[in-house]
Each structure stands twice: as C-alpha cells, then as structure tokens.
XYZ file of C-alpha atoms in Angstrom:
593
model
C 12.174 40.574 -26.134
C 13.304 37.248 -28.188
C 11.811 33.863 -26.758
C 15.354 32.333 -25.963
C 16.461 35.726 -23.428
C 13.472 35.294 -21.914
C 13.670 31.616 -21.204
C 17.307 32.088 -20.130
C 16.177 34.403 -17.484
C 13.431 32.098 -16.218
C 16.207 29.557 -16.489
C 18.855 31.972 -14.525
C 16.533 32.647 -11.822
C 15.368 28.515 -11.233
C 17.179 27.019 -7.679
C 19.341 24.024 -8.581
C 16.940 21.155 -7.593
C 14.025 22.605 -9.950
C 16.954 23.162 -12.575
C 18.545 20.083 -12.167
C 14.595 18.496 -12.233
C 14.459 20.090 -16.192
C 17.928 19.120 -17.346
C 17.086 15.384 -16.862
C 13.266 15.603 -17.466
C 14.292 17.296 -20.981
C 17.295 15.198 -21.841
C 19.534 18.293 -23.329
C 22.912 17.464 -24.317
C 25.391 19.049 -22.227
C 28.636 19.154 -23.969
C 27.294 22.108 -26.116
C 25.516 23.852 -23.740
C 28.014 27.255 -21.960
C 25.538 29.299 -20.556
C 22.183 29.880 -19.746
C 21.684 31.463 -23.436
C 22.680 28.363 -24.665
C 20.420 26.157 -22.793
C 17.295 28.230 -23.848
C 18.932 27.802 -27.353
C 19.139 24.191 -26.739
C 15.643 23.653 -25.255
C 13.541 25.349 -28.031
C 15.103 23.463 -30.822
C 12.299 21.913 -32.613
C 13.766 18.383 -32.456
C 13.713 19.054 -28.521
C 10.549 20.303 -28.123
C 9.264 17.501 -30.465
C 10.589 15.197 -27.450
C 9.447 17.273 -24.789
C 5.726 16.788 -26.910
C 5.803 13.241 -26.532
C 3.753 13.183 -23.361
C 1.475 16.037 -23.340
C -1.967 15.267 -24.590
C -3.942 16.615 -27.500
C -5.873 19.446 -25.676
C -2.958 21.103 -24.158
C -1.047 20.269 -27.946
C -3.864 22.282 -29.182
C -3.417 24.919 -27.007
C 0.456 25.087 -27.390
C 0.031 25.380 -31.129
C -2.610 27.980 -30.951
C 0.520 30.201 -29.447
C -1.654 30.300 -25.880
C -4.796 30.951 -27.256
C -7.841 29.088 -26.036
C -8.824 27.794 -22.534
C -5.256 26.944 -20.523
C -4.990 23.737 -19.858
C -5.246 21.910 -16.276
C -1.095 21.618 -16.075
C 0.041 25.152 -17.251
C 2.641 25.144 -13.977
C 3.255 21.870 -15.395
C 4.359 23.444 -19.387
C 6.264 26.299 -17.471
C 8.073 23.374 -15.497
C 9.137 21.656 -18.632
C 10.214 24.803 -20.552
C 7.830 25.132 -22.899
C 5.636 28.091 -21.848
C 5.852 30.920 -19.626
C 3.653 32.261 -17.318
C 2.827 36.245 -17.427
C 0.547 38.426 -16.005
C -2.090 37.792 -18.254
C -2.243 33.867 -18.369
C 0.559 31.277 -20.046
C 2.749 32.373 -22.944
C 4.034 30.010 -25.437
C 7.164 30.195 -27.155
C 6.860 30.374 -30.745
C 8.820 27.527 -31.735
C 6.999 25.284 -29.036
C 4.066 26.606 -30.622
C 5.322 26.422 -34.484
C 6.576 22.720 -33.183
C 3.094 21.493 -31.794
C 0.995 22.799 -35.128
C 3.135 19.985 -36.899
C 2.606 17.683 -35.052
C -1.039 18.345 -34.642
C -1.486 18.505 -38.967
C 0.716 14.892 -39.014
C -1.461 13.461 -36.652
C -5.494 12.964 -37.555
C -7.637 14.022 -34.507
C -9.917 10.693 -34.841
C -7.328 7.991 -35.717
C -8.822 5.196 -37.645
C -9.861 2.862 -35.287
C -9.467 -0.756 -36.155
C -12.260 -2.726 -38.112
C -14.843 -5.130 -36.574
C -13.991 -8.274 -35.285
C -16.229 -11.547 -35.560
C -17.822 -11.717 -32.087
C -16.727 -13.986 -29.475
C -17.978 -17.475 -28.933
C -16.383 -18.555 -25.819
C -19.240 -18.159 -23.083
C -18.612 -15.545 -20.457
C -17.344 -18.190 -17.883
C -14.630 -19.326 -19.789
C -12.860 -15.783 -19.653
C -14.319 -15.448 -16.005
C -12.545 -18.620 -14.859
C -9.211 -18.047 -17.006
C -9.179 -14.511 -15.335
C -9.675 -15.779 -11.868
C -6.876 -18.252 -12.727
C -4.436 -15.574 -13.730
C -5.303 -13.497 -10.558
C -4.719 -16.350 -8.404
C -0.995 -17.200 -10.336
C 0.237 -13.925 -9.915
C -0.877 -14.011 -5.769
C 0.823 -17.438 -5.545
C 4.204 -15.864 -7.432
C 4.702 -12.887 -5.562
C 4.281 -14.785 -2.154
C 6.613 -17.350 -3.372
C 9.031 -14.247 -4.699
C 8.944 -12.629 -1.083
C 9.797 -15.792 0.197
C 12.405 -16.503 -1.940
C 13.717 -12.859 -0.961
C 13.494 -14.001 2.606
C 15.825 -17.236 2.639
C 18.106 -15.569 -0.249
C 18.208 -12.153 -1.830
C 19.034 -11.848 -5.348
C 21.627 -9.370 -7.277
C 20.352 -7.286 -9.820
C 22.234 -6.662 -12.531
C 23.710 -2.720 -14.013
C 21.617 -2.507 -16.393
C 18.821 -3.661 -14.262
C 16.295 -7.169 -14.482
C 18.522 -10.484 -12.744
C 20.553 -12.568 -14.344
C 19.007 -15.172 -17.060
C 20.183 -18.078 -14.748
C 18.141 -16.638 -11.772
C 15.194 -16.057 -14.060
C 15.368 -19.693 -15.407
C 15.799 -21.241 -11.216
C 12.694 -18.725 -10.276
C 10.439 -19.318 -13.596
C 10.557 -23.098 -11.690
C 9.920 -22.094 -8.082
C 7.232 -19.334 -8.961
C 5.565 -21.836 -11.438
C 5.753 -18.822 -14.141
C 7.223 -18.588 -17.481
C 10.704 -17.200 -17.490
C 9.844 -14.217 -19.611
C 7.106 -13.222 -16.700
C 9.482 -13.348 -13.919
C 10.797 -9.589 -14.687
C 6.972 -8.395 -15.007
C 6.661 -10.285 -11.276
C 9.740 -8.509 -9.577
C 7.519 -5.184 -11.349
C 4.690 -5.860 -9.530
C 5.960 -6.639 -6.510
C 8.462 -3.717 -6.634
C 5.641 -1.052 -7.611
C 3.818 -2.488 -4.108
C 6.495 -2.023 -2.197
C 6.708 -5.996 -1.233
C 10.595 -5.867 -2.549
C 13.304 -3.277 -2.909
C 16.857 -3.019 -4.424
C 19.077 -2.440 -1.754
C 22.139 -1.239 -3.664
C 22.507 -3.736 -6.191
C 20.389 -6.768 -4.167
C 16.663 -7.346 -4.292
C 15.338 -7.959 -0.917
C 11.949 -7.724 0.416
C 10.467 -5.519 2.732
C 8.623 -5.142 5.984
C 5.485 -4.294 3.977
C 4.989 -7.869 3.300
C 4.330 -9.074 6.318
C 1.166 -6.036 6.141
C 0.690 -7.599 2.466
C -0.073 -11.117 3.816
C -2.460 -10.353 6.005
C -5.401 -9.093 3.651
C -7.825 -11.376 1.632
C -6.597 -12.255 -1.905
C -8.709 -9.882 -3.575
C -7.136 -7.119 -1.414
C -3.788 -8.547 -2.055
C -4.762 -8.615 -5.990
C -5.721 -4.876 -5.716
C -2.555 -3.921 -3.969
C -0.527 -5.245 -6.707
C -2.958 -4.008 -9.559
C -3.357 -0.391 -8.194
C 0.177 0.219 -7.168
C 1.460 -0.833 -10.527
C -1.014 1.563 -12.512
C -0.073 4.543 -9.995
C 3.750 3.807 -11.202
C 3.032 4.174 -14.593
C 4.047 7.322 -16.774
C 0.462 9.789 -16.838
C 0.456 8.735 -20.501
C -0.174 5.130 -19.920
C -2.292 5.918 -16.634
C -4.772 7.420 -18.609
C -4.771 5.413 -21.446
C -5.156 2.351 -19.674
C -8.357 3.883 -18.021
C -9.802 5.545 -21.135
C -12.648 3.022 -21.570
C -13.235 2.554 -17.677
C -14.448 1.079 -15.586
C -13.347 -1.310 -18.394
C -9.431 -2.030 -18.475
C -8.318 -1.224 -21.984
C -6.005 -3.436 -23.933
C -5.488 -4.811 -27.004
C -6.474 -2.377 -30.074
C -8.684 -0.219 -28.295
C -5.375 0.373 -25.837
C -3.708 1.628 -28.651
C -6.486 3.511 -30.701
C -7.210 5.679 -27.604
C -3.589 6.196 -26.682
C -3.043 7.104 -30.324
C -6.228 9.772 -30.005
C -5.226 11.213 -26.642
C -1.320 11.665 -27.610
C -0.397 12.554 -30.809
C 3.464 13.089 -30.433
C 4.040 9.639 -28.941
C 7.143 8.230 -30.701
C 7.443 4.479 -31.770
C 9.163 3.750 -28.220
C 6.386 5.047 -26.034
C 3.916 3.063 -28.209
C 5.942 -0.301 -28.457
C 5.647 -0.010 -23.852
C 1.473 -0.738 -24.843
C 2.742 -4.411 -25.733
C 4.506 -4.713 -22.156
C 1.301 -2.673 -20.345
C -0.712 -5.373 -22.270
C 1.732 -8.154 -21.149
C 1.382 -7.416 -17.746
C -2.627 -6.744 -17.591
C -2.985 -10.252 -19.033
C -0.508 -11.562 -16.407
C -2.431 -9.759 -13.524
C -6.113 -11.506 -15.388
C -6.804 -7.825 -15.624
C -7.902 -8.654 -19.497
C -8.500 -12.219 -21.231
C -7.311 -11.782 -24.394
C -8.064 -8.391 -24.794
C -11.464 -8.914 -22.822
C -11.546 -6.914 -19.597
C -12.736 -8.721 -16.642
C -13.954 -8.209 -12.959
C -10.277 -7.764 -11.592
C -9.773 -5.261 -14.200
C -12.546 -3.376 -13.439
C -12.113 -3.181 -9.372
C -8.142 -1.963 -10.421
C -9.998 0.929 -12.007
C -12.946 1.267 -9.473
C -12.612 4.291 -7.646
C -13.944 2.598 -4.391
C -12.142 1.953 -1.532
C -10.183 -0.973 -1.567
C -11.707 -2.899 1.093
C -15.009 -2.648 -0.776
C -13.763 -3.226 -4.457
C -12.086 -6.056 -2.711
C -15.251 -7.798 -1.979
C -16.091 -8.866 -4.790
C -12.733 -10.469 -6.400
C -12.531 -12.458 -3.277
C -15.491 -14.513 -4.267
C -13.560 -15.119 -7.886
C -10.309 -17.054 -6.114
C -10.180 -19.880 -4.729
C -10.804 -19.784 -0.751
C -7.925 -20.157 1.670
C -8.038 -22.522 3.994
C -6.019 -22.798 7.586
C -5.534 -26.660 8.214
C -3.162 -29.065 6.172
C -3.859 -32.735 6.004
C 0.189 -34.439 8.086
C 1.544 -37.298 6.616
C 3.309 -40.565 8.177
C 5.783 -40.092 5.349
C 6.342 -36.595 6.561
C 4.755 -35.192 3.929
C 2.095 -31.957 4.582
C -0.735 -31.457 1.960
C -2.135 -28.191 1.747
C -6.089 -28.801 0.025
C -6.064 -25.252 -0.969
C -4.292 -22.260 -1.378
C -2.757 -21.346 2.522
C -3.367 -18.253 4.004
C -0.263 -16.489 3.928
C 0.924 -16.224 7.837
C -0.015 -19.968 8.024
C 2.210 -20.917 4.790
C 5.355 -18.491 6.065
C 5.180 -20.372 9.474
C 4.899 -23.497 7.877
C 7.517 -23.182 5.651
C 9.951 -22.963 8.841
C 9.547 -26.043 9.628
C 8.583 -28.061 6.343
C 10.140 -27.419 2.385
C 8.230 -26.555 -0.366
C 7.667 -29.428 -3.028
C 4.593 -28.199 -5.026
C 2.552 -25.354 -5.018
C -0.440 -24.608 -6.692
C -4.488 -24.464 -5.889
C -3.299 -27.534 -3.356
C 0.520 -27.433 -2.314
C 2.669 -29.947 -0.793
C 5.516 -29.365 1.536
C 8.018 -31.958 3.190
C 9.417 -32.306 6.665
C 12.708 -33.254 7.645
C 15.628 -33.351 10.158
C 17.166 -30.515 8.682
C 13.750 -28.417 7.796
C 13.032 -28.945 11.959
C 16.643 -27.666 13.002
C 16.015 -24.548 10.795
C 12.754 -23.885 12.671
C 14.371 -24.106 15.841
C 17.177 -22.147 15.413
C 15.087 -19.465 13.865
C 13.284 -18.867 17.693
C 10.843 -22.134 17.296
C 11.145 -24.440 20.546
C 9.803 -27.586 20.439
C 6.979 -26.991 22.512
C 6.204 -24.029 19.963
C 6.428 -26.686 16.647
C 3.692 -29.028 18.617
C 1.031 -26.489 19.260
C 1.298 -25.352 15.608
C 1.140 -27.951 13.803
C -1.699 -29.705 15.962
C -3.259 -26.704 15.343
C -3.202 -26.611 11.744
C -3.067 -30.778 11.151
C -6.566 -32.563 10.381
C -5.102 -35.822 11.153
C -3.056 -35.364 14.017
C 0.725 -35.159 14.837
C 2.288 -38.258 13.069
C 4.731 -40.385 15.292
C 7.632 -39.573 12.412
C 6.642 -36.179 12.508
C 6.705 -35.909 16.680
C 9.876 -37.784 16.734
C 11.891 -35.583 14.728
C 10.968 -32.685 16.757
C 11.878 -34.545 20.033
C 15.411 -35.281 17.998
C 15.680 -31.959 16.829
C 15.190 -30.561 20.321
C 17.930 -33.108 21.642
C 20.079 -31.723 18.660
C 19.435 -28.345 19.033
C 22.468 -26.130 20.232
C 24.858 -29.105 20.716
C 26.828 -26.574 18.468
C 27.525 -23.501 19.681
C 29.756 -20.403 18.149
C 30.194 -17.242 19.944
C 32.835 -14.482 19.503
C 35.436 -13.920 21.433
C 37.374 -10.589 22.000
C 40.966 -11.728 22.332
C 42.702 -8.727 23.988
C 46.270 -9.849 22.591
C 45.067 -11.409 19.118
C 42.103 -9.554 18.301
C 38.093 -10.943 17.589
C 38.431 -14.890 17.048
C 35.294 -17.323 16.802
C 34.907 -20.124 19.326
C 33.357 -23.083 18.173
C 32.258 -25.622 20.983
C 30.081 -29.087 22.113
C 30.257 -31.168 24.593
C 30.195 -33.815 21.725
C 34.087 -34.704 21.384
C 33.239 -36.902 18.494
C 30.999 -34.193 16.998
C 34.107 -31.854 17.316
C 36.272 -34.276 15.703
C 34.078 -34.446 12.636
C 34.205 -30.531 11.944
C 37.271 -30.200 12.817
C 37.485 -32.564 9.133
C 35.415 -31.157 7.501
C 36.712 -30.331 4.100
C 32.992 -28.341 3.678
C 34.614 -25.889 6.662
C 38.324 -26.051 5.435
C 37.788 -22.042 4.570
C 37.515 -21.582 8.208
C 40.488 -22.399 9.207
C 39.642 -23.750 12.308
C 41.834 -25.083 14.474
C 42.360 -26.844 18.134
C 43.936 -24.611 20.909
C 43.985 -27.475 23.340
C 40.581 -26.848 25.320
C 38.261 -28.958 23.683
C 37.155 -26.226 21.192
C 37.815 -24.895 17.745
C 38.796 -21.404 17.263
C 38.632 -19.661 13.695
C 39.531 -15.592 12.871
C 36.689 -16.060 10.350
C 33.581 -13.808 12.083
C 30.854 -15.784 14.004
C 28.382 -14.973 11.953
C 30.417 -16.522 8.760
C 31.229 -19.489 10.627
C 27.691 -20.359 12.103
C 26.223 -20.080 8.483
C 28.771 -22.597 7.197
C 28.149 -24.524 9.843
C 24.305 -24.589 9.210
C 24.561 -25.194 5.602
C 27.161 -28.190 6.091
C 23.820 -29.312 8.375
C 25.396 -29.136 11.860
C 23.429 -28.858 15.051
C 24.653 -24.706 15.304
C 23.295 -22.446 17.796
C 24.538 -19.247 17.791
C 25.538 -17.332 21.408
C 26.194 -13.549 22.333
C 29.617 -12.759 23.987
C 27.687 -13.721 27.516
C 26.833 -16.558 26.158
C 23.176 -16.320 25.965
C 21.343 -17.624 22.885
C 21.115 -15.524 19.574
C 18.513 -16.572 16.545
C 20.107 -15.890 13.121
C 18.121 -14.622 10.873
C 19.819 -15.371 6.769
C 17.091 -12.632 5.226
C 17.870 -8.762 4.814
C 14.507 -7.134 4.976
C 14.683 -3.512 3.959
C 11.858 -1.260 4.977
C 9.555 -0.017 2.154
C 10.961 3.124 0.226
C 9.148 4.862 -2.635
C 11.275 5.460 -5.617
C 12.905 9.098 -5.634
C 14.121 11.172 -8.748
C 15.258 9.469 -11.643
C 18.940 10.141 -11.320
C 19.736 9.174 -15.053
C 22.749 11.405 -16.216
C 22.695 13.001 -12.578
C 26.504 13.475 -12.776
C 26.634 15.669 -16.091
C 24.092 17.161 -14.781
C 25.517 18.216 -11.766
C 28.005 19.166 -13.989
C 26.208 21.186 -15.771
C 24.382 23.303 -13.270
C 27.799 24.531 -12.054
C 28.884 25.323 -15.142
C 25.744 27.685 -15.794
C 25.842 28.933 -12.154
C 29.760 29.925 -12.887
C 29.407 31.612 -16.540
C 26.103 34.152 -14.714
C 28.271 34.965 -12.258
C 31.029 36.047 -14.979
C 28.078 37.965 -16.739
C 26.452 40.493 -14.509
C 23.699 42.124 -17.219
C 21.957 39.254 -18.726
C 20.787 41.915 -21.408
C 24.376 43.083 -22.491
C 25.710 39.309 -22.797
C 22.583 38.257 -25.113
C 23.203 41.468 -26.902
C 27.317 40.385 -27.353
C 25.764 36.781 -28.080
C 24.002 37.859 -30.930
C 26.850 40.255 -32.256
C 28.976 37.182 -32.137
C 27.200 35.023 -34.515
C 26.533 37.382 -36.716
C 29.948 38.206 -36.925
C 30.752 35.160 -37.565
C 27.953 34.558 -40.216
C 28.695 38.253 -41.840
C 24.683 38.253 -41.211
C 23.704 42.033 -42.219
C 21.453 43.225 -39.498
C 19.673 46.445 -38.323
C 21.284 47.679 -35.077
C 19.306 50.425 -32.510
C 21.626 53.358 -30.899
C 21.850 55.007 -28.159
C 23.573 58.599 -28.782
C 25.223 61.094 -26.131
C 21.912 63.014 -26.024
C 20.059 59.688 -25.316
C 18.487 59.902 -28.569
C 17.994 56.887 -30.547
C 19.530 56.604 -34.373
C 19.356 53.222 -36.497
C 21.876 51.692 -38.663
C 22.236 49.138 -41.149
C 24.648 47.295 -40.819
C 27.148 44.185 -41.740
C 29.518 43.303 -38.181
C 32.772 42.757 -38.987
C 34.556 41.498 -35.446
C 33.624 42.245 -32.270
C 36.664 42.778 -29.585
C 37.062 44.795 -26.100
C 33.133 45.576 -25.686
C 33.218 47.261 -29.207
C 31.744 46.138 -32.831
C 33.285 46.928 -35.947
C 30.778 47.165 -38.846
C 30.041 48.723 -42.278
C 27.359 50.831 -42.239
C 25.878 49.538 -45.235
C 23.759 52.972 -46.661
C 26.874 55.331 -45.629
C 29.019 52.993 -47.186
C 32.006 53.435 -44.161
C 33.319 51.609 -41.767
C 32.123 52.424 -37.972
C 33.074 51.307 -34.438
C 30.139 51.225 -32.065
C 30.424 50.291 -27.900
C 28.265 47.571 -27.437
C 27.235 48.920 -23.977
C 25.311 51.719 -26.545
C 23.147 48.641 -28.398
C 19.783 49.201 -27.385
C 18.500 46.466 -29.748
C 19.724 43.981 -32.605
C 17.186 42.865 -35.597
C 17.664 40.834 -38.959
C 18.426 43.216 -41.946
C-alpha cells in the first residue's frame, strides 16, 4: 500500500478539530488541495516535510531518517499528529519521503557544529555583572507595574498586525522609563503572565494583577521570567535551558540550538536575537553572562523558595513616604505595590525610579474620592504611610475636596415619552451656569428645561466622564439616586491563549471541502486507484496494471492508458500490441512499468 493512500486514510478518519489542528500546524496550501488524496500528496512533499522538520530535534531526525529504525522517540503520538509517521502494530512507521527528507537534512547539517572560538576572559569583577543584573531585574518590575497601571487609567489599542502604535510606544518608553524598542518586549512579558490581555483589539489588564502585586519582587521577577519561557515554542524552551541551571545566551544560545535542531531555517534562528533581547531585559544574562535571576528562572524549585534568594538582590520595599508642604510625596525606595496603587489615587506620578516622587492636587484628591475614597478614608492612609505627618496643604485639600465632592451630580433618567435622557444637577446655580458654557461639554448638548438642571440624550456615563475630565466636582447617582463610583479601567479576567487561529477561515474551508469530496467517494481504494489512472493518462506514463478475471484469477498487463471515462480505462497493451478496455472496478493494483 503506497505512503500517500495510507496517509489519506489516517487523514479521512481524523475528527475536524484534530484535522483542522494539522492544516494550520503544517501550513498546506489549500487552493490545490480536492481531496483527501491530495492533501497526503500535499503533506509529503519534500519542501513540506522540510518545514514540518524545522522543529523536531536531532534524535527523533535521526530516527525519521533511519525509516523508523532505532529507539522511538519520546513524541511518536506527537510525529503521527503532525503527519509524518504512522503508528502500526509493531511501533511507528515513517513515510519514505519524511524519511528520504530527514537523511538530507541530517548529511547538510554536521552533528557537532563548530562551536565558536575562545574569547579573552572577562575583567569586570563579579559584582559589576551582579549589580547591573539586579538593576535590570528591578527595571523590568518597575515597568510592568507602571504598564498595569497605565492599563488601569487608559487601555491601549493594538494594532492588526499586532504591537501598538509607534506614538503609544514613544508616550510609554517615557512613563515606563524604558527604551522605546523594549516597550513591545514589556507588553510580552506582561502578556505571557497573564498581568494584561487583548480584549478584542484593546490591551487591558487583568484581575491577576492585583494577585501579582502582592508577592515579594523576586516572586514577581519569577512570575514574569517563568511564564515567558513556558510561552515559548519547545525549540527555544530547550535551548534556552541547554546549559542549565545556567541561562544560555549569546553564542553558546546559538551553538546548542544549532546542535539540538538541525532543520531550523534562518527565521527560527534570527527569534535567538529577540530570546537574547529579552533575557538581557529581564537581567536574566549580562552580556551574555548568566546571573542569579537567570538561574532561579531555570531552577526547578518551587517558586517561593527560588524566590528567596533574588529578593536579597533588589532593592527593599519600603511602606512609608516622606509628605511634603509643597504637596509633594517622596517615596525613599521602591513602594510596595498595594501601597503605590492606593497612593496613586490620590497623588500623580512625577518620577519613578529606586526613589519615586508623586504630587498631590485638587484634582488628584477629587479622583480619589469619587473612586469610593471618603475623606475620613484619605486621612488614615496617608498618616499611615507619612513619616512627617499630614501637611496643613495636604489636610486642607482633602477638607475642600470633601466640600466639593458630589456638588455635581448626573443620573439617568427614563423619560417614558422621550426615551433615556441624562440629568445633570447642583445646588450651585452659578456652577450650573458655567457648564451650561462650557465649550469643553458643547458635544453634550445640554440644555435647560426650566428646573434648575441640565438635561443631555448623551448616556450618563458619557456625560459624567466629560464632566470629570473638564475637572468638575461630578458624582455619579443610580436611577434612585444613590451614589455610584465610576470606575474609567476595563479589567478583563486572565485568559490563556487558545489555538492559533492563523488561516482559520480557509481552513474551515477546507475541511468541508474534504468532508464533501469522501462523501462523493465511497471506496477510498477504487478512487486512489482512478487517481492514479488519471495521471498517468494524462502523462501517457506506461505502467504495469494487476487483473482481476471472471474466475477471480489474477493476469498482468503492460500497459500505456490512453483515457479513462465511465469507470473504464482504455490502454494499449504494450506486449500484445492491441488496444484493450479494462473496468476499473477489476484493478487490483497499479505499478510503474
């Protein structure tokens, strides 16, 4: 039985999700492909099964090219998955041009690549890559926090062909205190950890944060190190651990990735200079140098234990801030996270680093309250947190912002002749007056009805946003009239990625199409056999035909098919030297000549 009726019978008898699974893990082009005979066609083409190759590793190459020969590798349900083997009753089968396919590759590739030549050795004492690590490590914590609260206040849109836009990179390189060309490798990390999400096409972070911020750093750290490495390809997964507990980078990334993978095409091996990008971004290696963060990523420990340790590299968090007459709050080292995302309620964010610097104002104090602060609330905090007290300035704006607060309100109203309309009140006429003005709220449309309040068919929640931004005392109120706290951030829960869904809708396509031409074709055996007819026909190939005769005997011809209509082939029998009509349903088997 040939390779490719075998596969398309495998193929045939697959349910659509683990069909569906192939077509996009193997990339096959689906304008060509008809049938199920012309998928296995499609997927035993060398050039394909050179790209299936590019993943597996050199043992299970070895095997493939020794036709199944040899101790089966760890992932043979993984080969059968991807089309490239078969299993049988007596172990894994390999089709032969998988296997012809995989000896090339095996003679281009040398099984000890040249590694690269000695370097001088390194001068810098141990301490200097110790301390830049450490530095790293603590850059990346301080980014993603800043990133999920960024998220928090205003989501971003992500572009169609993924990454944000270069203008949002350029205004968060600034806030993050990163390099613009890192931000994408930040939205990675925080992604792979499940800190952020795309939500359609908006980036928005997730309840997991909130679980994020309350470990140590080094915990933190690990979260973002280990979930990244678990959401790499099992190429790079390996690779990256083959020198462990070292993390390897730099030349000896690429040596041992070159070793362990032989078909790895210049695409897979141009990804070791992002892998290296982001290791050195993460202080997981100096330089090439692995370091103490890169080696707990790799530890197989728990995290809380492999945790300890990196927690003595950064810098301590601390819980109290030093208050300001000028309003100002200085932070003398990094904040622990629940401290900093309450405190940034109340105060804006100026400069953050090791120590970070935050400001106070009128408006920073009405945001607080109307996010479910009161001003009793404010006070305890911050004398709490404050090593010199609550300021006068500071305590006054909190008694003004409590007099301000809710003076005004928006609520909807269900209008049962003209529909859902916004209300916009205060017992401030003047106040009133002054929105009513506003060229900031002209959108609105709002307008007086002759009972000392506005009234907009713009939705409340629309018009109590505007009405914050443009700075105005706003409370927001249910339809009783009882206070509601706005809340600007989407926060999505944490979802793991699902299938790739690249090309999902030509191959949907596609699976119909095969599931509609078997149907057509009832004997599998008597379509190949018409399938190969055809081409030869069409090829004038000369080729040995098997037949069945009336007494069930078995006579063989030599032949040269000349068309092939209604079931029947018309041929010259070559050593007879006449023409001959023979049923097809009579073809027992079809060889070359």
């Amino acid at each position: 039985m040939s390779d490719s009726l075998t596969l398309a019978r495998r193929l045939g008898a697959l349910d659509d999700g683990a069909l569906t699974e192939l077509l996009v893990r193997r990339q096959v082009a689906t304008r060509d492909v008809r049938d199920f005979f012309d998928l296995a066609d499609a997927l035993l083409e060398p050039s394909s099964v050179r790209l299936a190759l590019r993943a597996i590793d050199r043992s299970t190459l070895e095997f493939l090219a020794g036709a199944g020969t040899g101790a089966e590798p760890r992932d043979a349900a993984g080969l059968s998955d991807a089309a490239l083997a078969h299993p049988t009753p007596d172990g894994t089968a390999v089709y032969e041009s998988v296997a012809a396919t995989a000896a090339a590759v095996l003679r281009d590739a040398p099984a000890d690549p040249v590694r690269p030549g000695g370097t001088e050795p390194d001068a810098r004492p141990a301490g200097v890559d110790r301390a830049a690590a450490a530095e790293r490590a603590f850059t990346v914590l301080s980014a993603v926090s800043e990133l999920v609260q960024q998220l928090r206040m205003a989501p971003l849109r992500i572009r169609a062909r993924g990454g944000v836009s270069a203008t949002d990179d350029k205004r968060l390189a600034v806030v993050l205190g990163v390099d613009p060309v890192d931000v994408g490798a930040l939205i990675e990390l925080a992604t792979a950890a499940r800190l952020v999400t795309v939500d359609g096409d908006i980036l928005v972070s997730t309840t997991a944060a909130d679980a994020w911020n309350r470990h140590s750093p080094g915990r933190r750290w690990l979260e973002l190190a280990r979930n990244w490495l678990s959401e790499q390809e099992a190429p790079y997964r390996l690779a990256l651990g083959s020198a462990a507990p070292e993390w390897s980078s730099g030349a000896s990334l690429r040596s041992a990735f070159a070793a362990a993978f032989p078909a790895a095409d210049a695409a897979m091996t141009e990804r070791l200079d992002h892998l290296d990008r982001v290791a050195a971004l993460l202080g997981a290696a100096i330089d090439g140098r692995p370091s103490a963060f890169g080696r707990a990523a790799l530890d197989p420990a728990p995290a809380e234990a492999a945790a300890i340790p990196l927690d003595g590299e950064l810098p301590a968090e601390v819980g109290q801030v030093y208050l300001q007459h000028d309003l100002s709050v200085i932070a003398p080292g990094p904040l622990s996270p629940t401290i900093d995302s309450r405190l940034r309620k109340l105060a804006d964010i100026e400069t953050r680093g090791v120590a970070s610097a935050f400001r106070i104002s009128q408006q920073s104090i009405d945001r607080a309250l109307a996010s479910g602060e009161t001003e009793l609330s404010l006070r305890a905090f911050l004398g709490e947190i404050s090593l010199t007290g609550l300021p006068q300035a500071v305590d006054y704006l909190i008694g003004e912002g409590g007099r301000r607060h809710g003076l005004v309100r928006v609520r909807r109203f269900d209008d049962p002749d003209r529909g859902p309309r916004t209300i916009v009140h205060t017992t401030d006429a003047a106040l009133l007056g002054a929105i009513a003005v506003d060229q900031s709220l002209s959108p609105l449309g709002l307008r007086y009805e002759g009972d000392g309040a506005l009234w907009s068919r713009v939705d409340a929640t629309t018009v109590y946003w505007m009405l914050a931004d443009a700075r105005y005392p706003v409370l927001a109120e249910d339809v009783n009239g009882d206070e509601l706290v706005m809340r600007r951030s989407r926060i999505a829960a944490p979802a793991r990625p699902g299938p790739a869904e690249t090309r999902a809708d030509a191959v949907s396509e596609l699976v119909l199409r095969l599931r509609s031409a078997s149907e057509q074709s009832s004997d599998d055996s008597t379509a190949w056999m018409t399938r190969l007819l055809d081409k030869a026909v069409r090829s004038r190939t000369p080729m040995t035909i098997d037949v069945r005769m009336p007494d069930d005997s078995t006579t063989q011809l030599q032949v040269t098919p000349l068309s092939l209509q209604n079931g029947r082939l018309r041929c010259v029998d070559v050593r007879a030297g006449v023409e001959r009509t023979v049923p097809v349903a009579n073809i027992v088997a079809v060889t070359a000549a």
